[in-house]
Amino acid sequence: MTAMDLTKPEVENHLTNLKPHVIFYDFTHWIPSITKPLGIKALHYSIISSVTLGYTLAADRYSKGRGVVYGGWVQQQLILEHPSVGCFITHCGSGSLSEALVNKCQLVLLPNVGDQILNARMMGNNLKVGVEVEKGEDGLYTKESVCKAVSIVMDDENEISKNVKANHAKIREMLLDKDLESSYIDNFCKKLQEIIKN
């Protein structure tokens, strides 16, 4: 049994619901056996990934009434503020971090180069608002280390997760304070006045 064989019930369910006229398939030998009872007559074997073809040809039809599939540009901020997003794996760029910190999703820090590494250390070690993914001995990330970091931030019983969530909430509250920017300017003006008086 292959990994593709494990998808057979889901594929059959989708074909039953979608009622396609044409099916492209690659290495799933069982496709013809499930299409015949469904009355699907046009089958095409293709060495091009059937998933790719299916995604490009049927996204609108597939998503009707079941969610949203959108192929255009969507602002990251809109995605991060959606209540179904529980965790954001970020490369730790300044823009992504500023958008993530004002939302409730938990942060997994996966920096690559330059300032991203510094940002990750500040967010993970100093501010403790996220969990940085550990690198292996070869300096690369592993799927296990990514899964471990995600598990930590998403586990409500984990002490690290509790601290990260509490710290993130404090930073979020500070960043969303409507007087944040004006208070810096007010304090700066007060300091200037003190300097002039002395």
Tab-separated table of C-alpha atoms in Angstrom:
chain	number	residue	atom	x	y	z
A	1	MET	CA	0.000	0.000	0.000
A	2	THR	CA	1.307	3.453	-0.913
A	3	ALA	CA	0.519	6.877	0.498
A	4	MET	CA	-1.660	7.538	-2.553
A	5	ASP	CA	-3.685	4.410	-1.773
A	6	LEU	CA	-4.594	5.931	1.594
A	7	THR	CA	-6.317	8.809	-0.223
A	8	LYS	CA	-8.682	6.519	-2.143
A	9	PRO	CA	-11.765	7.099	0.102
A	10	GLU	CA	-11.296	10.878	-0.045
A	11	VAL	CA	-10.750	10.869	-3.804
A	12	GLU	CA	-13.849	8.734	-4.304
A	13	ASN	CA	-15.859	11.103	-2.094
A	14	HIS	CA	-14.639	14.152	-4.051
A	15	LEU	CA	-15.423	12.510	-7.384
A	16	THR	CA	-18.910	11.608	-6.158
A	17	ASN	CA	-19.548	15.205	-5.061
A	18	LEU	CA	-17.871	17.005	-7.959
A	19	LYS	CA	-19.221	14.766	-10.759
A	20	PRO	CA	-16.413	15.629	-13.196
A	21	HIS	CA	-16.586	14.828	-16.891
A	22	VAL	CA	-12.834	14.291	-17.279
A	23	ILE	CA	-10.200	12.924	-14.903
A	24	PHE	CA	-6.436	13.180	-15.284
A	25	TYR	CA	-4.448	10.745	-13.181
A	26	ASP	CA	-0.868	9.650	-12.810
A	27	PHE	CA	0.197	6.859	-10.466
A	28	THR	CA	-3.116	5.960	-8.876
A	29	HIS	CA	-3.851	2.620	-10.513
A	30	TRP	CA	-7.227	2.381	-8.778
A	31	ILE	CA	-8.761	5.492	-10.406
A	32	PRO	CA	-10.390	3.576	-13.292
A	33	SER	CA	-12.043	1.142	-10.852
A	34	ILE	CA	-13.788	3.928	-8.907
A	35	THR	CA	-14.743	6.080	-11.903
A	36	LYS	CA	-16.662	3.385	-13.773
A	37	PRO	CA	-19.446	3.039	-11.123
A	38	LEU	CA	-19.698	6.851	-11.027
A	39	GLY	CA	-20.324	7.008	-14.778
A	40	ILE	CA	-17.167	8.981	-15.555
A	41	LYS	CA	-16.141	7.991	-19.056
A	42	ALA	CA	-13.172	10.235	-19.886
A	43	LEU	CA	-9.957	9.211	-18.143
A	44	HIS	CA	-6.541	10.467	-19.159
A	45	TYR	CA	-3.294	9.075	-17.869
A	46	SER	CA	-0.790	11.913	-17.467
A	47	ILE	CA	2.783	12.086	-16.272
A	48	ILE	CA	2.049	15.661	-15.165
A	49	SER	CA	0.844	15.722	-11.595
A	50	SER	CA	-2.904	15.288	-11.473
A	51	VAL	CA	-2.931	17.405	-8.315
A	52	THR	CA	-1.464	20.329	-10.258
A	53	LEU	CA	-3.976	19.939	-13.049
A	54	GLY	CA	-6.850	19.570	-10.613
A	55	TYR	CA	-5.829	22.671	-8.696
A	56	THR	CA	-5.503	24.839	-11.785
A	57	LEU	CA	-8.652	23.588	-13.498
A	58	ALA	CA	-11.140	23.106	-10.677
A	59	ALA	CA	-10.401	25.498	-7.807
A	60	ASP	CA	-13.607	27.521	-8.166
A	61	ARG	CA	-15.835	24.491	-8.458
A	62	TYR	CA	-14.111	22.633	-5.642
A	63	SER	CA	-14.508	25.422	-3.099
A	64	LYS	CA	-18.191	26.241	-3.605
A	65	GLY	CA	-19.957	26.109	-0.263
A	66	ARG	CA	-16.998	24.495	1.474
A	67	GLY	CA	-14.424	27.200	2.083
A	68	VAL	CA	-12.410	29.634	0.060
A	69	VAL	CA	-9.740	28.984	-2.531
A	70	TYR	CA	-8.314	32.246	-3.796
A	71	GLY	CA	-5.560	32.500	-6.387
A	72	GLY	CA	-4.855	36.227	-6.126
A	73	TRP	CA	-2.999	38.355	-3.594
A	74	VAL	CA	-4.345	38.372	-0.050
A	75	GLN	CA	-2.873	40.604	2.625
A	76	GLN	CA	-1.053	38.530	5.223
A	77	GLN	CA	-2.652	40.639	7.956
A	78	LEU	CA	-6.118	39.449	6.897
A	79	ILE	CA	-5.028	35.832	7.077
A	80	LEU	CA	-3.306	36.193	10.446
A	81	GLU	CA	-6.307	37.858	12.065
A	82	HIS	CA	-8.666	35.057	11.000
A	83	PRO	CA	-9.780	33.061	14.069
A	84	SER	CA	-9.007	29.716	12.407
A	85	VAL	CA	-5.279	30.544	12.205
A	86	GLY	CA	-3.745	29.267	15.425
A	87	CYS	CA	-0.070	29.315	14.529
A	88	PHE	CA	2.124	31.322	12.164
A	89	ILE	CA	5.484	29.930	11.085
A	90	THR	CA	7.391	33.088	10.248
A	91	HIS	CA	10.762	33.705	8.615
A	92	CYS	CA	11.083	36.582	11.119
A	93	GLY	CA	11.196	39.450	8.661
A	94	SER	CA	10.301	42.761	10.298
A	95	GLY	CA	7.065	43.167	8.328
A	96	SER	CA	5.814	39.677	9.104
A	97	LEU	CA	6.641	40.048	12.786
A	98	SER	CA	4.891	43.408	13.116
A	99	GLU	CA	1.778	41.917	11.491
A	100	ALA	CA	1.946	38.771	13.611
A	101	LEU	CA	2.464	40.539	16.937
A	102	VAL	CA	-0.835	42.427	16.682
A	103	ASN	CA	-2.741	39.180	16.128
A	104	LYS	CA	-3.548	36.273	18.410
A	105	CYS	CA	-1.887	33.480	16.407
A	106	GLN	CA	1.078	31.818	18.080
A	107	LEU	CA	4.529	32.330	16.574
A	108	VAL	CA	6.998	29.704	15.429
A	109	LEU	CA	10.241	31.429	14.481
A	110	LEU	CA	12.083	30.019	11.447
A	111	PRO	CA	14.745	32.580	10.458
A	112	ASN	CA	16.981	32.174	7.423
A	113	VAL	CA	19.522	34.990	7.135
A	114	GLY	CA	20.661	38.375	8.423
A	115	ASP	CA	18.236	40.400	10.494
A	116	GLN	CA	15.784	37.487	10.551
A	117	ILE	CA	18.136	35.623	12.890
A	118	LEU	CA	18.485	38.640	15.183
A	119	ASN	CA	14.720	39.196	15.141
A	120	ALA	CA	14.093	35.541	16.017
A	121	ARG	CA	16.487	35.667	18.972
A	122	MET	CA	14.891	38.861	20.258
A	123	MET	CA	11.347	37.474	19.877
A	124	GLY	CA	12.158	34.002	21.217
A	125	ASN	CA	14.823	34.605	23.868
A	126	ASN	CA	14.334	38.197	25.042
A	127	LEU	CA	10.627	38.973	24.629
A	128	LYS	CA	9.558	35.310	24.722
A	129	VAL	CA	6.613	35.814	22.344
A	130	GLY	CA	7.411	32.827	20.120
A	131	VAL	CA	9.372	29.592	19.920
A	132	GLU	CA	12.387	29.393	17.635
A	133	VAL	CA	12.847	26.202	15.645
A	134	GLU	CA	16.055	24.401	16.608
A	135	LYS	CA	18.595	23.694	13.874
A	136	GLY	CA	20.277	20.321	13.505
A	137	GLU	CA	24.019	19.720	13.815
A	138	ASP	CA	24.318	20.406	10.085
A	139	GLY	CA	22.799	23.875	10.551
A	140	LEU	CA	19.546	22.937	8.834
A	141	TYR	CA	16.001	22.674	10.109
A	142	THR	CA	14.326	19.287	10.249
A	143	LYS	CA	10.648	18.481	9.980
A	144	GLU	CA	10.874	17.080	13.520
A	145	SER	CA	12.241	20.349	14.914
A	146	VAL	CA	9.505	22.341	13.149
A	147	CYS	CA	6.836	19.955	14.469
A	148	LYS	CA	8.312	20.217	17.976
A	149	ALA	CA	8.138	24.032	17.946
A	150	VAL	CA	4.556	23.993	16.623
A	151	SER	CA	3.559	21.429	19.267
A	152	ILE	CA	5.056	23.564	22.024
A	153	VAL	CA	3.214	26.773	21.101
A	154	MET	CA	-0.083	25.008	20.400
A	155	ASP	CA	-0.143	22.938	23.623
A	156	ASP	CA	-2.279	24.862	26.121
A	157	GLU	CA	-0.908	22.765	29.006
A	158	ASN	CA	2.763	23.448	28.242
A	159	GLU	CA	4.433	26.030	30.534
A	160	ILE	CA	6.474	27.488	27.671
A	161	SER	CA	3.278	27.898	25.652
A	162	LYS	CA	1.514	29.592	28.570
A	163	ASN	CA	4.390	32.068	28.993
A	164	VAL	CA	4.637	32.737	25.261
A	165	LYS	CA	0.882	33.380	25.010
A	166	ALA	CA	0.915	35.688	28.037
A	167	ASN	CA	3.907	37.667	26.727
A	168	HIS	CA	2.421	37.843	23.238
A	169	ALA	CA	-0.846	39.159	24.702
A	170	LYS	CA	1.033	41.911	26.596
A	171	ILE	CA	2.982	42.986	23.497
A	172	ARG	CA	-0.194	42.854	21.399
A	173	GLU	CA	-2.043	45.065	23.885
A	174	MET	CA	0.810	47.584	23.912
A	175	LEU	CA	1.044	47.690	20.102
A	176	LEU	CA	-2.714	48.131	19.699
A	177	ASP	CA	-2.887	50.967	22.246
A	178	LYS	CA	-4.301	53.951	20.352
A	179	ASP	CA	-1.999	56.312	22.267
A	180	LEU	CA	1.206	54.381	21.558
A	181	GLU	CA	2.609	56.653	18.856
A	182	SER	CA	1.506	59.932	20.407
A	183	SER	CA	2.947	58.949	23.814
A	184	TYR	CA	6.412	58.564	22.272
A	185	ILE	CA	6.134	61.991	20.680
A	186	ASP	CA	4.805	63.517	23.919
A	187	ASN	CA	7.659	62.003	25.940
A	188	PHE	CA	10.192	63.172	23.364
A	189	CYS	CA	8.831	66.735	23.543
A	190	LYS	CA	8.979	66.654	27.360
A	191	LYS	CA	12.617	65.540	27.234
A	192	LEU	CA	13.432	68.361	24.808
A	193	GLN	CA	11.766	70.897	27.102
A	194	GLU	CA	13.747	69.561	30.073
A	195	ILE	CA	16.974	69.926	28.108
A	196	ILE	CA	16.139	73.523	27.152
A	197	LYS	CA	15.256	74.476	30.757
A	198	ASN	CA	18.549	73.128	32.109
